[in-house]
């Protein structure tokens, strides 16, 4: 499998785990998150499950339990760890066992796991401290596997969406960092994750897995999902309303719907027997 080459350290604004205001904002839209966020390719979920020595999975930043339920459907026993009590409560209602806490200082109480996964969440985790904790709780041969859905709208829509952000909130993080190529941003994230795994110790060389797929969104479905994106959570209600109106107008002009090209990217690393994480 392709390995993750080391990369230069990202700029501070590209280290999301340091931005706690955004990292801890998702619970405010927990119900919307549950109904509007896409699932992950079941083929990737099953590939991760098949690569593990057993079926015990720790889901880091499990949110409302979207990925956890997919691993349950693949025959796994899942425990979620989620820093936001509101998200955790929704996951529990859906049948996921969840403990509230941040993985960096969560107490595993002697429990061990066959996989540590994280869907759309590991960039909110300190990449070294999180990998070190994963190494502590994984049995030999266990798999660390954070993954992300990376969406890319058609190029004309991506440009038009970006123009809305620049017009309405020109000084915001979303206007400064959003770009037509979302894949580039996630390549920086996955490189940071790979470097964190190397620094933590205890793992074989990280690998990069991916699955490509598509999903079509109506105007209303996309506007329902937008407020769940962390970069928009810091906007005022007035700014968000203007963004939604502008993006909605763009989709209307494109015929009322569009097809998103998704790539689900995963960084995977096997816990090596006899190799202790670095202090």
GROMACS .gro file of C-alpha atoms in nm:
model
  279
    1UNK     CA    1   0.000   0.000   0.000
    2UNK     CA    2   0.119   0.359  -0.053
    3UNK     CA    3   0.303   0.489   0.253
    4UNK     CA    4   0.277   0.846   0.388
    5UNK     CA    5   0.599   1.041   0.326
    6UNK     CA    6   0.710   1.286   0.597
    7UNK     CA    7   0.617   1.648   0.523
    8UNK     CA    8   0.717   1.987   0.665
    9UNK     CA    9   0.517   2.090   0.974
   10UNK     CA   10   0.195   2.269   0.879
   11UNK     CA   11   0.132   2.633   0.960
   12UNK     CA   12  -0.058   2.700   1.287
   13UNK     CA   13  -0.388   2.765   1.107
   14UNK     CA   14  -0.355   2.420   0.947
   15UNK     CA   15  -0.340   2.246   1.288
   16UNK     CA   16  -0.711   2.212   1.366
   17UNK     CA   17  -0.665   2.035   1.702
   18UNK     CA   18  -0.535   2.364   1.848
   19UNK     CA   19  -0.856   2.547   1.759
   20UNK     CA   20  -1.071   2.429   2.049
   21UNK     CA   21  -1.355   2.673   1.977
   22UNK     CA   22  -1.420   2.494   1.649
   23UNK     CA   23  -1.331   2.146   1.776
   24UNK     CA   24  -1.590   2.172   2.052
   25UNK     CA   25  -1.866   2.337   1.845
   26UNK     CA   26  -2.026   2.034   1.679
   27UNK     CA   27  -2.263   1.943   1.959
   28UNK     CA   28  -2.463   2.258   1.894
   29UNK     CA   29  -2.575   2.098   1.565
   30UNK     CA   30  -2.584   1.736   1.681
   31UNK     CA   31  -2.927   1.654   1.538
   32UNK     CA   32  -2.843   1.818   1.205
   33UNK     CA   33  -2.507   1.639   1.199
   34UNK     CA   34  -2.677   1.303   1.247
   35UNK     CA   35  -2.930   1.350   0.967
   36UNK     CA   36  -2.716   1.531   0.710
   37UNK     CA   37  -2.359   1.401   0.728
   38UNK     CA   38  -2.270   1.123   0.482
   39UNK     CA   39  -2.171   0.775   0.591
   40UNK     CA   40  -1.842   0.614   0.492
   41UNK     CA   41  -1.784   0.351   0.222
   42UNK     CA   42  -1.877   0.018   0.376
   43UNK     CA   43  -1.596  -0.140   0.172
   44UNK     CA   44  -1.342   0.066   0.368
   45UNK     CA   45  -1.508  -0.019   0.700
   46UNK     CA   46  -1.495  -0.390   0.617
   47UNK     CA   47  -1.135  -0.363   0.497
   48UNK     CA   48  -1.032  -0.210   0.829
   49UNK     CA   49  -1.224  -0.476   1.023
   50UNK     CA   50  -1.065  -0.755   0.819
   51UNK     CA   51  -0.714  -0.620   0.885
   52UNK     CA   52  -0.755  -0.643   1.264
   53UNK     CA   53  -0.669  -0.940   1.489
   54UNK     CA   54  -1.014  -0.927   1.653
   55UNK     CA   55  -1.342  -0.734   1.659
   56UNK     CA   56  -1.302  -0.488   1.947
   57UNK     CA   57  -1.300  -0.132   1.809
   58UNK     CA   58  -1.242   0.200   1.983
   59UNK     CA   59  -1.406   0.484   1.788
   60UNK     CA   60  -1.238   0.816   1.871
   61UNK     CA   61  -1.450   1.129   1.839
   62UNK     CA   62  -1.744   0.906   1.753
   63UNK     CA   63  -1.989   1.198   1.730
   64UNK     CA   64  -2.343   1.074   1.681
   65UNK     CA   65  -2.219   0.723   1.601
   66UNK     CA   66  -2.225   0.725   1.221
   67UNK     CA   67  -1.903   0.525   1.177
   68UNK     CA   68  -1.959   0.323   1.494
   69UNK     CA   69  -2.286   0.184   1.361
   70UNK     CA   70  -2.116   0.087   1.036
   71UNK     CA   71  -1.851  -0.107   1.229
   72UNK     CA   72  -2.125  -0.270   1.433
   73UNK     CA   73  -2.291  -0.375   1.107
   74UNK     CA   74  -1.957  -0.532   1.006
   75UNK     CA   75  -1.968  -0.748   1.318
   76UNK     CA   76  -1.752  -0.539   1.551
   77UNK     CA   77  -1.797  -0.457   1.919
   78UNK     CA   78  -1.756  -0.078   1.939
   79UNK     CA   79  -1.681   0.161   2.224
   80UNK     CA   80  -1.697   0.530   2.141
   81UNK     CA   81  -1.505   0.813   2.304
   82UNK     CA   82  -1.655   1.155   2.237
   83UNK     CA   83  -1.566   1.491   2.396
   84UNK     CA   84  -1.914   1.644   2.349
   85UNK     CA   85  -2.188   1.507   2.575
   86UNK     CA   86  -2.461   1.617   2.331
   87UNK     CA   87  -2.313   1.416   2.046
   88UNK     CA   88  -2.251   1.122   2.278
   89UNK     CA   89  -2.615   1.117   2.388
   90UNK     CA   90  -2.736   1.087   2.028
   91UNK     CA   91  -2.492   0.802   1.969
   92UNK     CA   92  -2.621   0.621   2.278
   93UNK     CA   93  -2.979   0.656   2.154
   94UNK     CA   94  -2.868   0.484   1.834
   95UNK     CA   95  -2.723   0.187   2.024
   96UNK     CA   96  -2.356   0.286   2.061
   97UNK     CA   97  -2.176   0.260   2.396
   98UNK     CA   98  -2.000   0.593   2.451
   99UNK     CA   99  -1.776   0.744   2.718
  100UNK     CA  100  -1.735   1.122   2.727
  101UNK     CA  101  -1.379   1.249   2.710
  102UNK     CA  102  -1.083   1.349   2.493
  103UNK     CA  103  -0.874   1.058   2.376
  104UNK     CA  104  -0.549   1.225   2.481
  105UNK     CA  105  -0.642   1.201   2.851
  106UNK     CA  106  -0.912   0.932   2.846
  107UNK     CA  107  -0.860   0.645   3.093
  108UNK     CA  108  -0.891   0.306   2.918
  109UNK     CA  109  -0.895   0.130   3.259
  110UNK     CA  110  -0.685  -0.157   3.130
  111UNK     CA  111  -0.902  -0.230   2.828
  112UNK     CA  112  -0.736  -0.328   2.499
  113UNK     CA  113  -0.866  -0.308   2.143
  114UNK     CA  114  -0.806  -0.456   1.801
  115UNK     CA  115  -0.860  -0.127   1.618
  116UNK     CA  116  -0.864   0.242   1.699
  117UNK     CA  117  -1.063   0.429   1.435
  118UNK     CA  118  -1.181   0.787   1.390
  119UNK     CA  119  -1.425   0.907   1.125
  120UNK     CA  120  -1.382   1.273   1.037
  121UNK     CA  121  -1.231   1.339   1.381
  122UNK     CA  122  -0.858   1.268   1.415
  123UNK     CA  123  -0.755   1.618   1.295
  124UNK     CA  124  -0.912   1.744   1.623
  125UNK     CA  125  -0.670   1.516   1.815
  126UNK     CA  126  -0.311   1.604   1.903
  127UNK     CA  127  -0.136   1.388   1.639
  128UNK     CA  128   0.143   1.264   1.869
  129UNK     CA  129  -0.047   1.233   2.198
  130UNK     CA  130  -0.339   1.066   2.022
  131UNK     CA  131  -0.118   0.813   1.844
  132UNK     CA  132   0.068   0.744   2.169
  133UNK     CA  133  -0.262   0.670   2.345
  134UNK     CA  134  -0.369   0.447   2.055
  135UNK     CA  135  -0.043   0.253   2.088
  136UNK     CA  136  -0.114   0.199   2.459
  137UNK     CA  137  -0.462   0.053   2.405
  138UNK     CA  138  -0.401  -0.155   2.092
  139UNK     CA  139  -0.302  -0.519   2.116
  140UNK     CA  140  -0.005  -0.632   1.899
  141UNK     CA  141  -0.116  -0.645   1.537
  142UNK     CA  142  -0.400  -0.401   1.609
  143UNK     CA  143  -0.471  -0.122   1.364
  144UNK     CA  144  -0.487   0.255   1.405
  145UNK     CA  145  -0.709   0.383   1.123
  146UNK     CA  146  -0.839   0.741   1.121
  147UNK     CA  147  -1.028   0.830   0.802
  148UNK     CA  148  -1.204   1.121   0.636
  149UNK     CA  149  -1.460   1.187   0.363
  150UNK     CA  150  -1.307   1.444   0.130
  151UNK     CA  151  -1.571   1.602  -0.094
  152UNK     CA  152  -1.504   1.785  -0.418
  153UNK     CA  153  -1.795   1.961  -0.594
  154UNK     CA  154  -1.776   2.019  -0.968
  155UNK     CA  155  -1.514   2.287  -1.036
  156UNK     CA  156  -1.755   2.564  -1.143
  157UNK     CA  157  -1.959   2.517  -0.825
  158UNK     CA  158  -1.648   2.502  -0.606
  159UNK     CA  159  -1.535   2.836  -0.750
  160UNK     CA  160  -1.881   2.989  -0.708
  161UNK     CA  161  -1.911   2.863  -0.347
  162UNK     CA  162  -1.571   3.014  -0.268
  163UNK     CA  163  -1.681   3.345  -0.416
  164UNK     CA  164  -1.979   3.348  -0.180
  165UNK     CA  165  -1.749   3.302   0.121
  166UNK     CA  166  -1.514   3.575   0.003
  167UNK     CA  167  -1.801   3.815  -0.055
  168UNK     CA  168  -1.993   3.753   0.267
  169UNK     CA  169  -1.715   3.677   0.519
  170UNK     CA  170  -1.387   3.782   0.355
  171UNK     CA  171  -1.186   3.774   0.679
  172UNK     CA  172  -1.314   3.438   0.802
  173UNK     CA  173  -1.121   3.113   0.819
  174UNK     CA  174  -1.350   2.956   0.559
  175UNK     CA  175  -1.274   3.234   0.310
  176UNK     CA  176  -0.900   3.217   0.372
  177UNK     CA  177  -0.856   2.839   0.378
  178UNK     CA  178  -1.129   2.691   0.161
  179UNK     CA  179  -1.005   2.611  -0.187
  180UNK     CA  180  -1.133   2.441  -0.502
  181UNK     CA  181  -0.908   2.142  -0.422
  182UNK     CA  182  -1.015   1.998  -0.088
  183UNK     CA  183  -0.785   1.702  -0.152
  184UNK     CA  184  -0.478   1.925  -0.107
  185UNK     CA  185  -0.591   2.028   0.242
  186UNK     CA  186  -0.648   1.668   0.346
  187UNK     CA  187  -0.311   1.561   0.211
  188UNK     CA  188  -0.159   1.805   0.460
  189UNK     CA  189  -0.376   1.658   0.737
  190UNK     CA  190  -0.287   1.298   0.654
  191UNK     CA  191   0.083   1.389   0.637
  192UNK     CA  192   0.056   1.544   0.985
  193UNK     CA  193  -0.119   1.230   1.112
  194UNK     CA  194   0.151   1.008   0.963
  195UNK     CA  195   0.425   1.216   1.122
  196UNK     CA  196   0.246   1.198   1.458
  197UNK     CA  197   0.233   0.819   1.437
  198UNK     CA  198   0.605   0.802   1.364
  199UNK     CA  199   0.688   1.035   1.654
  200UNK     CA  200   0.466   0.841   1.896
  201UNK     CA  201   0.645   0.512   1.826
  202UNK     CA  202   0.511   0.159   1.855
  203UNK     CA  203   0.374   0.138   1.501
  204UNK     CA  204   0.487   0.009   1.163
  205UNK     CA  205   0.520   0.263   0.884
  206UNK     CA  206   0.184   0.435   0.819
  207UNK     CA  207  -0.002   0.357   0.496
  208UNK     CA  208  -0.258   0.552   0.294
  209UNK     CA  209  -0.582   0.379   0.190
  210UNK     CA  210  -0.860   0.534  -0.018
  211UNK     CA  211  -1.204   0.468  -0.162
  212UNK     CA  212  -1.369   0.683  -0.432
  213UNK     CA  213  -1.746   0.730  -0.452
  214UNK     CA  214  -2.015   0.986  -0.533
  215UNK     CA  215  -2.325   1.133  -0.375
  216UNK     CA  216  -2.587   1.363  -0.527
  217UNK     CA  217  -2.721   1.648  -0.316
  218UNK     CA  218  -3.035   1.852  -0.363
  219UNK     CA  219  -3.015   2.220  -0.275
  220UNK     CA  220  -3.195   2.162   0.055
  221UNK     CA  221  -2.984   1.861   0.151
  222UNK     CA  222  -2.658   2.050   0.097
  223UNK     CA  223  -2.776   2.360   0.283
  224UNK     CA  224  -2.884   2.137   0.572
  225UNK     CA  225  -2.532   1.994   0.597
  226UNK     CA  226  -2.335   2.318   0.564
  227UNK     CA  227  -2.386   2.445   0.921
  228UNK     CA  228  -2.228   2.124   1.055
  229UNK     CA  229  -1.892   2.215   0.903
  230UNK     CA  230  -1.655   2.341   1.169
  231UNK     CA  231  -1.527   2.637   0.969
  232UNK     CA  232  -1.882   2.776   0.950
  233UNK     CA  233  -1.964   2.726   1.317
  234UNK     CA  234  -1.790   3.050   1.413
  235UNK     CA  235  -2.000   3.272   1.185
  236UNK     CA  236  -2.273   3.494   1.326
  237UNK     CA  237  -2.633   3.391   1.250
  238UNK     CA  238  -2.656   3.676   1.000
  239UNK     CA  239  -2.338   3.577   0.822
  240UNK     CA  240  -2.444   3.213   0.808
  241UNK     CA  241  -2.783   3.310   0.664
  242UNK     CA  242  -2.610   3.510   0.389
  243UNK     CA  243  -2.374   3.220   0.313
  244UNK     CA  244  -2.665   2.976   0.288
  245UNK     CA  245  -2.859   3.214   0.063
  246UNK     CA  246  -2.558   3.263  -0.164
  247UNK     CA  247  -2.471   2.894  -0.185
  248UNK     CA  248  -2.838   2.809  -0.242
  249UNK     CA  249  -2.852   3.054  -0.532
  250UNK     CA  250  -2.544   2.891  -0.686
  251UNK     CA  251  -2.707   2.546  -0.667
  252UNK     CA  252  -3.035   2.681  -0.806
  253UNK     CA  253  -2.845   2.823  -1.104
  254UNK     CA  254  -2.687   2.480  -1.158
  255UNK     CA  255  -3.027   2.311  -1.180
  256UNK     CA  256  -3.109   2.256  -0.813
  257UNK     CA  257  -2.870   1.969  -0.737
  258UNK     CA  258  -2.514   1.854  -0.791
  259UNK     CA  259  -2.302   1.541  -0.760
  260UNK     CA  260  -2.016   1.546  -0.512
  261UNK     CA  261  -1.706   1.340  -0.589
  262UNK     CA  262  -1.589   1.189  -0.262
  263UNK     CA  263  -1.261   1.028  -0.174
  264UNK     CA  264  -1.247   0.862   0.165
  265UNK     CA  265  -0.885   0.867   0.278
  266UNK     CA  266  -0.746   0.662   0.566
  267UNK     CA  267  -0.412   0.663   0.743
  268UNK     CA  268  -0.345   0.314   0.879
  269UNK     CA  269  -0.066   0.181   1.097
  270UNK     CA  270  -0.018  -0.161   1.259
  271UNK     CA  271   0.076  -0.182   1.628
  272UNK     CA  272   0.410  -0.362   1.638
  273UNK     CA  273   0.469  -0.636   1.894
  274UNK     CA  274   0.738  -0.549   2.146
  275UNK     CA  275   0.765  -0.184   2.038
  276UNK     CA  276   0.669   0.056   2.317
  277UNK     CA  277   0.535   0.404   2.247
  278UNK     CA  278   0.781   0.682   2.325
  279UNK     CA  279   0.725   0.878   2.645
   0.00000   0.00000   0.00000
